[in-house]
Structures are given as C-alpha cells and as structure tokens.
Short mmCIF file of C-alpha atoms in Angstrom, two decimals:
data_model
loop_
_atom_site.label_atom_id
_atom_site.label_comp_id
_atom_site.label_asym_id
_atom_site.label_seq_id
_atom_site.Cartn_x
_atom_site.Cartn_y
_atom_site.Cartn_z
CA MET Y 1 0.00 0.00 0.00
CA ARG Y 2 2.89 2.37 0.70
CA THR Y 3 4.04 2.15 -2.90
CA HIS Y 4 0.53 3.23 -3.92
CA PHE Y 5 1.20 6.67 -2.42
CA LEU Y 6 4.88 6.86 -3.44
CA ALA Y 7 4.40 7.88 -7.08
CA PRO Y 8 2.15 10.90 -6.33
CA ALA Y 9 4.55 12.00 -3.59
CA VAL Y 10 7.52 11.82 -5.94
CA LEU Y 11 5.54 13.74 -8.57
CA VAL Y 12 4.68 16.51 -6.09
CA LEU Y 13 8.31 16.72 -4.99
CA ALA Y 14 9.54 16.90 -8.59
CA LEU Y 15 7.06 19.65 -9.45
CA SER Y 16 8.06 21.55 -6.33
CA LEU Y 17 11.73 21.38 -7.23
CA ALA Y 18 11.01 22.39 -10.80
CA ALA Y 19 9.17 25.45 -9.54
CA GLN Y 20 12.24 26.61 -7.60
CA PRO Y 21 14.36 29.19 -9.45
CA ALA Y 22 17.69 27.74 -10.56
CA VAL Y 23 20.64 29.06 -8.55
CA ALA Y 24 23.18 30.57 -10.94
CA GLY Y 25 26.81 29.62 -10.48
CA VAL Y 26 29.64 32.13 -10.77
CA GLU Y 27 30.20 31.31 -14.45
CA GLU Y 28 26.53 31.99 -15.17
CA VAL Y 29 26.81 35.30 -13.31
CA PHE Y 30 29.75 36.19 -15.55
CA ASP Y 31 27.82 35.17 -18.67
CA ALA Y 32 25.06 37.62 -17.72
CA LEU Y 33 27.46 40.60 -17.72
CA PRO Y 34 27.31 43.00 -20.68
CA ASP Y 35 29.92 42.25 -23.36
CA SER Y 36 30.85 38.98 -21.64
CA SER Y 37 31.45 37.27 -24.98
CA GLU Y 38 34.66 39.25 -25.62
CA ARG Y 39 37.84 37.19 -25.63
CA GLY Y 40 41.40 38.39 -25.46
CA ASP Y 41 44.98 37.70 -24.49
CA ILE Y 42 45.74 38.10 -20.80
CA ARG Y 43 48.71 38.02 -18.49
CA LEU Y 44 48.84 38.37 -14.71
CA LEU Y 45 51.50 40.89 -13.62
CA THR Y 46 52.68 40.27 -10.07
CA ASP Y 47 56.41 40.85 -10.63
CA ASN Y 48 57.11 44.57 -10.22
CA HIS Y 49 59.69 44.76 -13.00
CA GLU Y 50 57.42 42.98 -15.46
CA ALA Y 51 54.59 45.34 -14.51
CA TRP Y 52 56.77 48.29 -15.51
CA TYR Y 53 58.02 46.55 -18.66
CA ALA Y 54 54.40 45.97 -19.71
CA ARG Y 55 53.58 49.67 -19.42
CA TRP Y 56 56.75 50.64 -21.25
CA ASN Y 57 56.03 48.10 -23.98
CA LEU Y 58 52.49 49.39 -24.52
CA MET Y 59 53.73 52.96 -24.87
CA GLU Y 60 56.53 51.93 -27.23
CA ARG Y 61 54.07 50.02 -29.42
CA ALA Y 62 51.49 52.82 -29.59
CA GLN Y 63 51.01 54.31 -33.06
CA THR Y 64 47.69 56.17 -32.81
CA THR Y 65 46.38 56.67 -29.24
CA LEU Y 66 47.38 56.43 -25.58
CA ASP Y 67 44.76 56.87 -22.85
CA CYS Y 68 45.89 56.70 -19.24
CA THR Y 69 44.50 57.44 -15.80
CA TYR Y 70 46.40 57.13 -12.53
CA PHE Y 71 45.33 57.89 -8.99
CA SER Y 72 48.82 58.56 -7.71
CA ALA Y 73 51.89 59.75 -9.59
CA THR Y 74 54.81 61.87 -8.52
CA THR Y 75 58.02 63.49 -9.75
CA ASP Y 76 60.38 60.57 -9.10
CA ILE Y 77 62.24 58.78 -11.90
CA ILE Y 78 59.21 56.58 -12.65
CA GLY Y 79 56.81 59.50 -12.93
CA ARG Y 80 59.18 61.59 -15.06
CA ALA Y 81 60.12 58.68 -17.34
CA PHE Y 82 56.44 57.80 -17.88
CA LEU Y 83 55.62 61.41 -18.81
CA GLY Y 84 58.75 61.52 -20.95
CA MET Y 85 57.57 58.50 -22.92
CA LEU Y 86 54.13 60.07 -23.39
CA ALA Y 87 55.84 63.23 -24.66
CA ARG Y 88 58.02 61.23 -27.05
CA LYS Y 89 55.00 59.42 -28.49
CA ALA Y 90 53.03 62.67 -28.77
CA ALA Y 91 55.90 64.21 -30.73
CA ALA Y 92 55.62 61.22 -33.09
CA GLY Y 93 51.92 61.95 -33.71
CA VAL Y 94 50.23 59.71 -31.13
CA LYS Y 95 47.16 61.32 -29.53
CA VAL Y 96 47.53 61.28 -25.73
CA ARG Y 97 44.88 61.68 -23.04
CA LEU Y 98 46.17 61.64 -19.46
CA MET Y 99 44.25 62.07 -16.20
CA VAL Y 100 45.71 62.12 -12.71
CA ASP Y 101 43.90 62.57 -9.42
CA LEU Y 102 44.06 65.79 -7.42
CA ARG Y 103 44.50 64.07 -4.06
CA GLY Y 104 46.84 61.33 -5.20
CA SER Y 105 49.14 63.26 -7.57
CA LEU Y 106 49.54 66.69 -5.98
CA PRO Y 107 53.33 66.98 -6.55
CA LEU Y 108 52.86 66.80 -10.33
CA PHE Y 109 51.04 70.09 -10.70
CA ASN Y 110 50.81 72.05 -7.45
CA PRO Y 111 52.75 75.36 -7.66
CA ILE Y 112 54.14 74.76 -4.16
CA PHE Y 113 56.32 72.02 -5.65
CA HIS Y 114 57.42 74.26 -8.55
CA GLN Y 115 56.76 71.56 -11.13
CA ASP Y 116 55.49 72.24 -14.64
CA TYR Y 117 55.55 68.71 -16.01
CA LEU Y 118 51.85 68.47 -16.84
CA PRO Y 119 51.61 71.92 -18.49
CA ALA Y 120 54.71 71.07 -20.52
CA LEU Y 121 53.16 67.80 -21.69
CA ALA Y 122 49.93 69.63 -22.52
CA SER Y 123 51.86 71.97 -24.81
CA LEU Y 124 52.41 69.20 -27.34
CA PRO Y 125 49.96 68.76 -30.26
CA GLY Y 126 47.29 66.12 -29.72
CA VAL Y 127 47.72 65.98 -25.92
CA GLN Y 128 44.97 66.49 -23.33
CA VAL Y 129 45.87 66.48 -19.64
CA LYS Y 130 43.27 66.65 -16.88
CA VAL Y 131 43.26 66.67 -13.08
CA TYR Y 132 40.35 64.72 -11.60
CA ASN Y 133 37.83 66.49 -9.34
CA ALA Y 134 39.98 69.62 -9.15
CA TYR Y 135 36.96 71.90 -8.82
CA GLN Y 136 36.02 70.58 -5.41
CA ARG Y 137 33.38 72.07 -3.18
CA GLY Y 138 34.51 73.28 0.18
CA LEU Y 139 34.13 70.72 2.91
CA SER Y 140 30.55 70.59 4.04
CA LEU Y 141 28.65 69.07 6.92
CA VAL Y 142 26.20 67.67 4.38
CA PRO Y 143 27.33 64.04 3.93
CA ALA Y 144 26.77 63.88 0.16
CA ALA Y 145 28.73 67.08 -0.44
CA LEU Y 146 31.51 65.94 1.90
CA LEU Y 147 31.91 62.60 0.12
CA SER Y 148 31.81 64.33 -3.26
CA GLY Y 149 34.49 66.76 -2.15
CA ILE Y 150 36.94 64.03 -1.13
CA ALA Y 151 36.13 61.73 -4.07
CA SER Y 152 39.03 60.54 -6.19
CA ASN Y 153 39.47 58.59 -9.36
CA HIS Y 154 41.30 55.60 -7.92
CA SER Y 155 41.72 53.81 -11.27
CA LYS Y 156 45.10 52.82 -12.68
CA MET Y 157 44.85 52.09 -16.38
CA LEU Y 158 46.80 52.49 -19.63
CA ILE Y 159 45.20 51.82 -23.03
CA ALA Y 160 47.21 51.73 -26.27
CA ASP Y 161 45.80 51.97 -29.82
CA GLY Y 162 42.39 50.72 -28.69
CA SER Y 163 43.78 47.18 -28.50
CA LEU Y 164 45.99 46.75 -25.40
CA VAL Y 165 45.25 47.51 -21.75
CA VAL Y 166 47.25 47.42 -18.51
CA ALA Y 167 45.03 47.80 -15.45
CA GLY Y 168 45.19 46.92 -11.79
CA GLY Y 169 46.44 48.31 -8.52
CA ARG Y 170 49.81 49.92 -9.25
CA ASN Y 171 50.38 53.66 -8.98
CA LEU Y 172 53.12 55.53 -10.86
CA LYS Y 173 55.72 55.65 -8.09
CA VAL Y 174 59.08 53.96 -7.52
CA PRO Y 175 58.06 51.41 -4.81
CA TRP Y 176 55.46 49.83 -7.13
CA PHE Y 177 58.12 48.82 -9.66
CA THR Y 178 61.20 47.89 -7.62
CA SER Y 179 62.21 44.37 -6.69
CA PRO Y 180 62.23 43.32 -3.02
CA SER Y 181 65.82 42.19 -3.60
CA ASP Y 182 66.78 45.81 -4.37
CA ASP Y 183 64.35 47.80 -2.25
CA SER Y 184 62.96 46.89 1.17
CA HIS Y 185 60.03 49.23 0.50
CA ALA Y 186 58.93 47.44 -2.69
CA ILE Y 187 55.16 47.07 -2.75
CA THR Y 188 53.28 43.83 -3.46
CA ASP Y 189 50.61 44.39 -6.11
CA ALA Y 190 48.79 42.84 -9.06
CA ASP Y 191 47.85 44.05 -12.55
CA VAL Y 192 46.70 42.43 -15.76
CA VAL Y 193 47.65 43.19 -19.33
CA CYS Y 194 44.84 42.42 -21.76
CA GLY Y 195 44.89 42.29 -25.54
CA GLY Y 196 41.87 42.58 -27.82
CA ALA Y 197 39.87 45.36 -29.44
CA GLY Y 198 36.63 44.43 -27.65
CA VAL Y 199 38.19 44.41 -24.19
CA ALA Y 200 40.07 47.64 -24.92
CA ALA Y 201 36.82 49.28 -26.05
CA GLN Y 202 35.27 48.42 -22.68
CA ALA Y 203 38.29 49.92 -20.89
CA THR Y 204 38.08 53.06 -23.02
CA ARG Y 205 34.42 53.55 -22.08
CA VAL Y 206 35.36 53.27 -18.41
CA PHE Y 207 38.16 55.79 -18.93
CA LEU Y 208 35.99 58.31 -20.78
CA THR Y 209 33.21 58.20 -18.18
CA GLU Y 210 35.54 59.81 -15.63
CA PHE Y 211 37.74 61.76 -18.07
CA ALA Y 212 34.69 63.75 -19.19
CA GLY Y 213 33.71 64.72 -15.62
CA MET Y 214 32.55 68.32 -15.20
CA ARG Y 215 34.80 68.97 -12.19
CA ASN Y 216 38.00 67.96 -13.94
CA LEU Y 217 40.60 70.64 -14.57
CA GLN Y 218 42.09 70.74 -18.07
CA ILE Y 219 45.76 71.69 -17.76
CA ARG Y 220 46.79 74.75 -19.75
CA PRO Y 221 49.96 74.43 -21.83
CA LEU Y 222 53.19 76.24 -21.08
CA PRO Y 223 54.59 78.72 -23.59
CA PRO Y 224 56.85 76.92 -26.11
CA ALA Y 225 60.19 78.13 -24.75
CA GLU Y 226 59.36 77.14 -21.17
CA ALA Y 227 57.82 73.86 -22.27
CA ALA Y 228 60.96 72.88 -24.19
CA LYS Y 229 63.11 73.12 -21.05
CA VAL Y 230 60.72 70.99 -18.98
CA LEU Y 231 60.25 68.43 -21.75
CA ALA Y 232 64.03 68.07 -21.97
CA ARG Y 233 64.09 67.01 -18.32
CA LEU Y 234 61.35 64.45 -18.94
CA GLU Y 235 63.30 63.10 -21.91
CA THR Y 236 66.41 62.81 -19.76
CA ALA Y 237 64.52 60.59 -17.31
CA ARG Y 238 63.00 58.51 -20.11
CA ALA Y 239 66.31 57.96 -21.88
CA ALA Y 240 68.18 57.17 -18.67
CA LEU Y 241 65.67 54.59 -17.46
CA HIS Y 242 65.43 52.99 -20.89
CA ALA Y 243 69.22 52.74 -21.14
CA HIS Y 244 69.40 51.19 -17.68
CA MET Y 245 66.67 48.62 -18.47
CA THR Y 246 68.42 47.59 -21.68
CA ARG Y 247 71.94 47.33 -20.17
CA GLN Y 248 73.27 50.39 -21.98
CA ASN Y 249 75.43 53.13 -20.52
CA VAL Y 250 73.40 55.87 -18.90
CA THR Y 251 74.43 59.27 -20.23
CA VAL Y 252 73.02 62.61 -19.15
CA VAL Y 253 73.35 66.12 -20.55
CA GLU Y 254 73.94 67.73 -17.18
CA THR Y 255 71.89 70.74 -16.11
CA ALA Y 256 71.07 72.44 -12.82
CA ASP Y 257 68.19 69.96 -12.41
CA ASP Y 258 69.79 66.78 -13.71
CA THR Y 259 73.28 65.41 -13.15
CA LEU Y 260 74.65 61.98 -13.95
CA ALA Y 261 75.26 61.35 -10.25
CA GLY Y 262 71.70 62.38 -9.42
CA ILE Y 263 70.16 60.13 -12.07
CA GLU Y 264 72.35 57.19 -11.03
CA LYS Y 265 71.20 57.64 -7.44
CA GLU Y 266 67.55 57.57 -8.58
CA LEU Y 267 68.26 54.35 -10.46
CA GLU Y 268 69.79 52.57 -7.44
CA PRO Y 269 66.47 50.94 -6.37
CA PHE Y 270 66.34 49.36 -9.86
CA ARG Y 271 69.71 47.59 -9.76
CA SER Y 272 68.26 44.32 -11.07
CA MET Y 273 65.85 45.88 -13.60
CA ARG Y 274 68.06 45.09 -16.59
CA SER Y 275 66.14 42.61 -18.75
CA TYR Y 276 63.62 44.67 -20.72
CA GLU Y 277 64.92 43.41 -24.07
CA ARG Y 278 63.92 39.84 -23.13
CA PHE Y 279 60.41 40.85 -22.08
CA ARG Y 280 57.46 39.55 -24.11
CA LEU Y 281 54.01 40.98 -23.48
CA PHE Y 282 52.18 37.66 -23.87
CA PRO Y 283 53.45 34.06 -23.83
CA VAL Y 284 53.59 32.37 -27.23
CA LEU Y 285 51.05 29.70 -26.28
CA GLN Y 286 48.21 30.70 -23.99
CA GLU Y 287 44.46 30.71 -23.68
CA ARG Y 288 42.27 33.61 -24.76
CA PRO Y 289 39.62 33.69 -22.04
CA ARG Y 290 36.47 35.74 -21.93
CA MET Y 291 36.80 38.92 -19.88
CA VAL Y 292 34.99 42.13 -19.03
CA VAL Y 293 36.29 45.51 -17.86
CA LEU Y 294 33.98 47.26 -15.40
CA GLY Y 295 34.16 50.75 -13.92
CA LYS Y 296 32.27 52.86 -11.43
CA GLY Y 297 32.11 56.62 -11.12
CA SER Y 298 33.10 58.43 -7.95
CA ALA Y 299 30.81 60.42 -5.67
CA ALA Y 300 31.84 63.47 -7.72
CA ASN Y 301 30.54 61.80 -10.89
CA PRO Y 302 27.83 59.49 -9.55
CA GLY Y 303 26.10 56.82 -11.57
CA GLN Y 304 25.63 53.09 -11.47
CA ASN Y 305 27.94 50.87 -9.44
CA PRO Y 306 28.42 47.74 -11.55
CA ILE Y 307 31.58 46.69 -9.71
CA THR Y 308 29.94 46.34 -6.30
CA ASP Y 309 26.80 44.86 -7.85
CA THR Y 310 28.84 42.26 -9.73
CA LEU Y 311 31.04 41.32 -6.76
CA VAL Y 312 27.95 40.81 -4.59
CA ARG Y 313 26.38 38.60 -7.27
CA PHE Y 314 29.56 36.51 -7.42
CA ILE Y 315 29.59 36.16 -3.62
CA ASP Y 316 25.92 35.18 -3.66
CA ALA Y 317 26.58 32.57 -6.37
CA ALA Y 318 29.74 31.06 -4.86
CA GLU Y 319 29.37 27.39 -3.96
CA SER Y 320 32.75 26.31 -2.61
CA GLU Y 321 35.38 29.01 -2.04
CA ILE Y 322 36.02 32.75 -2.16
CA GLU Y 323 39.59 34.09 -2.11
CA ILE Y 324 40.12 37.80 -1.47
CA GLY Y 325 43.34 39.79 -1.47
CA SER Y 326 42.76 43.43 -0.55
CA ALA Y 327 45.02 46.17 0.76
CA TYR Y 328 42.24 47.21 3.12
CA MET Y 329 39.43 45.30 4.78
CA VAL Y 330 36.76 47.47 6.37
CA LEU Y 331 33.50 45.83 5.35
CA THR Y 332 30.48 47.83 4.27
CA ASP Y 333 27.02 46.64 5.28
CA ARG Y 334 26.43 45.26 1.81
CA ALA Y 335 29.69 43.32 1.59
CA ARG Y 336 29.31 42.06 5.14
CA ALA Y 337 25.80 40.75 4.52
CA ALA Y 338 26.84 38.98 1.31
CA LEU Y 339 29.85 37.30 2.92
CA LYS Y 340 27.78 36.35 5.97
CA ALA Y 341 25.23 34.62 3.73
CA ALA Y 342 28.01 32.82 1.84
CA SER Y 343 29.56 31.61 5.08
CA ALA Y 344 26.16 30.37 6.26
CA ARG Y 345 26.00 28.26 3.06
CA GLY Y 346 29.32 26.67 3.99
CA VAL Y 347 31.43 28.56 1.45
CA ARG Y 348 35.08 28.74 2.49
CA ILE Y 349 36.32 32.33 2.63
CA ARG Y 350 39.99 33.27 2.71
CA VAL Y 351 41.08 36.88 3.09
CA LEU Y 352 44.60 38.29 2.80
CA THR Y 353 45.08 41.90 3.87
CA ASN Y 354 47.48 44.29 5.60
CA SER Y 355 48.13 44.63 9.29
CA PRO Y 356 49.24 47.79 11.13
CA GLU Y 357 52.78 46.48 10.70
CA SER Y 358 52.71 46.45 6.89
CA THR Y 359 50.92 49.70 6.05
CA GLY Y 360 50.95 53.27 7.28
CA SER Y 361 47.27 53.77 6.48
CA LEU Y 362 46.21 54.43 10.06
CA LEU Y 363 42.62 55.34 9.21
CA THR Y 364 41.78 52.02 7.56
CA GLN Y 365 43.78 49.99 10.07
CA ALA Y 366 41.93 51.64 12.97
CA TRP Y 367 38.68 50.05 11.85
CA PHE Y 368 40.24 46.78 10.76
CA VAL Y 369 41.82 46.30 14.19
CA LYS Y 370 38.56 47.33 15.84
CA GLU Y 371 36.35 44.98 13.80
CA TRP Y 372 38.33 41.93 12.66
CA LYS Y 373 37.18 39.71 15.52
CA ASP Y 374 33.54 40.56 14.71
CA TYR Y 375 34.12 39.56 11.09
CA MET Y 376 35.47 36.18 12.17
CA ARG Y 377 32.64 35.70 14.65
CA GLU Y 378 30.03 36.36 11.95
CA LEU Y 379 31.86 34.38 9.24
CA PRO Y 380 32.75 31.01 10.79
CA THR Y 381 34.13 29.65 7.50
CA MET Y 382 36.56 32.55 7.05
CA ARG Y 383 40.32 32.35 7.49
CA LEU Y 384 42.03 35.73 7.85
CA PHE Y 385 45.69 36.35 6.99
CA ALA Y 386 47.44 39.67 7.73
CA ILE Y 387 50.82 40.72 6.34
CA ALA Y 388 53.32 40.69 9.21
CA GLU Y 389 56.30 42.49 7.70
CA LYS Y 390 57.04 46.06 6.64
CA ARG Y 391 56.18 45.44 3.00
CA LYS Y 392 52.77 46.66 1.95
CA LEU Y 393 50.20 44.56 0.11
CA HIS Y 394 48.44 46.82 -2.39
CA GLY Y 395 46.75 44.26 -4.65
CA LYS Y 396 42.97 44.05 -5.00
CA VAL Y 397 41.95 40.61 -6.28
CA PHE Y 398 39.13 38.09 -5.94
CA VAL Y 399 38.72 34.45 -7.01
CA PHE Y 400 35.32 32.74 -6.95
CA ASP Y 401 35.04 28.93 -6.98
CA HIS Y 402 38.38 28.64 -8.86
CA LYS Y 403 36.51 29.74 -12.01
CA VAL Y 404 36.15 33.53 -12.15
CA SER Y 405 38.74 36.13 -11.09
CA VAL Y 406 38.71 39.88 -10.55
CA VAL Y 407 41.80 42.13 -10.64
CA GLY Y 408 41.63 45.89 -10.28
CA SER Y 409 41.75 48.96 -8.06
CA TYR Y 410 38.72 48.11 -5.88
CA ASN Y 411 39.40 47.55 -2.15
CA MET Y 412 37.07 45.96 0.39
CA ASP Y 413 36.23 49.26 2.09
CA PRO Y 414 33.68 52.12 2.05
CA MET Y 415 36.01 54.37 0.04
CA SER Y 416 35.98 52.02 -2.96
CA GLU Y 417 32.30 51.10 -2.71
CA GLN Y 418 30.83 54.53 -2.07
CA ILE Y 419 33.32 57.34 -2.77
CA ASN Y 420 36.05 56.69 -5.33
CA GLY Y 421 35.98 55.88 -9.03
CA GLU Y 422 37.39 52.39 -9.66
CA GLN Y 423 38.08 49.84 -12.40
CA VAL Y 424 38.36 46.05 -12.48
CA ALA Y 425 38.93 43.29 -15.02
CA VAL Y 426 36.74 40.19 -14.61
CA ILE Y 427 38.18 37.01 -16.13
CA ARG Y 428 36.30 33.74 -16.72
CA SER Y 429 39.14 31.24 -16.69
CA ARG Y 430 40.10 28.36 -14.43
CA VAL Y 431 43.72 28.59 -15.58
CA PHE Y 432 43.96 32.30 -14.75
CA SER Y 433 42.16 31.71 -11.43
CA TRP Y 434 44.72 29.05 -10.56
CA ARG Y 435 47.56 31.48 -11.27
CA LEU Y 436 45.99 34.15 -9.10
CA GLU Y 437 45.41 31.69 -6.27
CA ALA Y 438 49.03 30.53 -6.53
CA TRP Y 439 50.22 34.13 -6.17
CA LEU Y 440 48.01 34.68 -3.12
CA ALA Y 441 49.38 31.49 -1.57
CA LEU Y 442 52.91 32.77 -2.11
CA VAL Y 443 52.17 36.14 -0.52
CA LYS Y 444 50.66 34.39 2.51
CA PHE Y 445 54.16 33.25 3.50
CA SER Y 446 54.61 36.86 4.68
CA ALA Y 447 51.39 36.78 6.69
CA ILE Y 448 50.13 35.64 10.08
CA GLU Y 449 46.81 33.84 10.34
CA TYR Y 450 44.58 35.57 12.88
CA GLU Y 451 42.53 33.32 15.14
CA ILE Y 452 39.74 33.74 17.70
CA ARG Y 453 38.29 31.70 20.55
CA ARG Y 454 34.50 31.41 20.74
CA HIS Y 455 32.89 31.50 24.19
CA SER Y 456 29.62 29.97 25.34
CA ASP Y 457 28.00 33.39 25.77
CA GLY Y 458 28.54 34.19 22.07
CA THR Y 459 31.52 36.49 22.58
CA VAL Y 460 34.95 35.95 21.06
CA SER Y 461 38.49 36.73 22.10
CA GLN Y 462 41.80 36.92 20.29
CA VAL Y 463 44.06 33.89 20.11
CA VAL Y 464 46.37 35.35 17.45
CA GLY Y 465 45.98 38.92 16.28
CA PRO Y 466 47.51 42.39 15.87
CA SER Y 467 48.79 42.64 19.44
CA ASP Y 468 51.04 39.63 18.80
CA HIS Y 469 53.21 41.45 16.27
CA CYS Y 470 52.37 45.18 16.23
CA SER Y 471 53.65 48.08 18.32
CA ARG Y 472 51.66 48.91 21.45
CA THR Y 473 52.00 52.60 20.63
CA VAL Y 474 50.54 52.10 17.16
CA LEU Y 475 47.69 49.98 18.53
CA TRP Y 476 46.91 52.67 21.12
CA LEU Y 477 46.80 55.29 18.35
CA LEU Y 478 44.55 53.08 16.21
CA LYS Y 479 42.18 52.61 19.15
CA LEU Y 480 42.00 56.39 19.56
CA ILE Y 481 41.27 56.94 15.85
CA GLY Y 482 38.65 54.19 15.91
CA SER Y 483 36.74 56.04 18.62
CA PHE Y 484 35.82 58.76 16.10
CA SER Y 485 32.97 56.84 14.48
CA PHE Y 486 32.07 59.67 12.08
CA LEU Y 487 35.28 58.93 10.15
CA ARG Y 488 34.34 55.36 9.23
CA PRO Y 489 32.35 56.17 6.03
CA MET Y 490 35.49 57.89 4.68
CA VAL Y 491 37.81 54.93 5.25
#
C-alpha cells in the first residue's frame, strides 16, 4: 500500500523542485554581464619589474592613441620617465589623453612644488591632460557634499591603440616597480595586461566616463620656450631609465636639475631591472579567455555601481570558495551581509590583507583592528591572513570557486564602494584563477593567520591577532582613531 502513495509523492516533490528558481553559479553570473562574450589575451602581472616593462612596452608600441588614468603619480624617476615616454609618443603623432587625481598626484602640478611637467606635456599637439575632481566644493557638513568633495578617481589604467590595456592596482611611483631584492620598500601588487579590441573598447568607455567629468581641470599648456626646457628634463629621465633597463650606458646632458650622479642615485632601487629586451608581453602559447572591464564613477561623478553589484552577485553565487586579497578590509554593510550569507551556506572564505605592521594607512587599520574579531565571529568559515612584515600589500583581487577572477583597483572598504571611481577586469578562466590563487598562496608566507576563541555566551576573544606582532604605541593610536565613528564612512 505504501508504494501506492509513493508515485504521487515523488511527482509533487519533482514539481516543487522544478518550480524553484535555478541558482546561478559564478560562471553563469559572468555570462550575464554586458559584453561577456569578448575574448582576449591576458597576463597576470605580479612581478614589479614585469609590470613596468608591460607599461613601457604598450607605450613603445602605440602608433595612434594612448589613454591613461592614474590615482597617484609623482616626480620621481618613474613619474618623469612615464611622462617623458608620453611626450616622445606625442611628438611622433600619437594622440595622448592623461588624467591624474588631485588628491593622489599633488606633486605633479601644485605650484608649491614648482613643477610644470603636466603643463609642458599639454603643450604638445594632440595631448589632453586633466586633473580629476579639481573643482572641489569646500568641505561641508552635508554628507553627500563631503563625500563628493573628497572623491578621487582611484583607477590605474593604460590603453594603447584601442587594442591593449594594462590595469590593476599599481600607482606611478618607484616602490610599485622595484624588486624586493633591491628595495625593502617594494610594494606587493597585481595588474593584468589584456589584448583585444573588444576588451580595450570596454576599458576606453570606463576611462571616458571619468575623463569627461565636469569637475576635472584641463591643464593649460606652457609657452613653447618654457615647455621645451621641462620636456628636456622628462626626456632625460625617459632615456636614462630605458638605457638602464636595456643594459646600456646611462648618459646625461647635465643641467642644474639633472646630473649623472643624481640620475644614477635615482636608479639605485632598480639595480636588477636590466632585462627589458627579453620581455614579451604575452606568452607564445596561452588561452584567450572571456573577460569584461567594469568601472564605477566616484561620488563626484555618480552613476551606477556595476563593480559592487557584480562582486555581490559573485559572492551570492559562490558554492565552494572565495579568495580575497585586498590592501584594506573594512566591510560595508552590503559586503558584510553577502559574505555572511556565503559563510552560512558553507562557502570557504579566505582573506589576505594588511596589518598595522605592513601599512601606514592608520585610518583604515583603525577600523580593521577594531572589527576583525567581529568579522570572524560572523563568518565562521573565514580564514584571515594579515601581512606581518614592513612590506605593503596593495593588490585588489578576488577568485570565486576557482573559475572567475577579478583584478583591479577596488578595495574591500567604504572608500571604494561609495566614494572613489574604480576599475576592475573580470576574467572567466580556471587557468587564470589558478595562477591568481598561486600568487596569493605565495604572498601568505609573509602573513600571520589571525585566530579567535568562541565562548559559550557568544563572545569571542583573540588567540592570534595584531597585538602579537604590532607596536603597542601604534595599537593605542589606532584605538583612539577608531573612537571617532564619524570617520568610518570615509575609510
């Protein structure tokens, strides 16, 4: 008799399951992104020298256009050589559009520093130079106006000839391109170089969205005679760095600003950067995965936020594992809720970030130190690794279920989600995901795994954490900063 009722029961169960909406996996979430059918060449850039070689190679190759945006650039040998290469290409007829951020690149254009590099570059035909969000409102007590006033374009991207893109986390400063063997302050970061007209078109749209912002300042050109003197200094830096990278003798036409001894001293952190001639942008044999470039405007140029929306959808779709490497970890309500739900599903979460020992960013570390135990309490499947040496992690990467990866400028903090303009590349590739996971595993050798003890009353306490390896004075200062709760939305 029991079998008499079994068939109807099975039928009801089958119909019930059929009525449930199918849960999309991370690959299906990727497939739903606009332009997700675009394929291209790709290379992960975690070696600092190779990251610089890739940028240099793109600029050397350029024949028609160069579009670039950088949050932070300065007047060191890297900044001057980069501008010198842009000037050289502009003189050869390449159209150049450059944007730097007001907050991140102040030394490049502020009169206090007596530098005219950007106006000199702008004096060349076919060159546009802008400073992002330069027409800022005065600080206001109105939250929206305050966030708009401090908004930056945090993107780091170079696009050549509408076909090649370098994007990721690196700024245009010396520590991002030196080797740890030469420079104890070398920064750990990650970029990608992508090849393909479709992918480059996506990156160009992201670039133009912020480049066209109404609050951007267009740099006025210097008079020709003044510009020629400044451009000569940029060319000196370009030629010297190129000669050094290609094992040639560095020669300098000495002036009051540049001497051979001075240039050689600037090149000291690059002692082992001598193999540019052997560099190849892409391996001979490699996959051409599908990828998408996404961008979000800042609070000064508000619009949709496809980066946050997409990351949350990937977290919601993850079935087995989420790997995150982020310079900063101060979770917003939205990110916290998504990760909490993933942990409740049993998804393993691994996070690699900085500690107070590895970064001087006191504001972000104040809230990380204040909140990390709460994150671990709420996310029982999470393992948390913090860099425990004086070498900063600056990469911003994600891997979902070993299938989809994200590399870009987007940190796990309120500043990236709600204030700054950002860019990321999303790659649907198990091979690329494996490479990114291997890099994260390597970086973890410089990290300590933080641990908590759970108590019967629901509270937690530290087993291993910041106080085990960080200065008491620094921790006291971080505790003081963390008491000013009104600062948290600006972290």
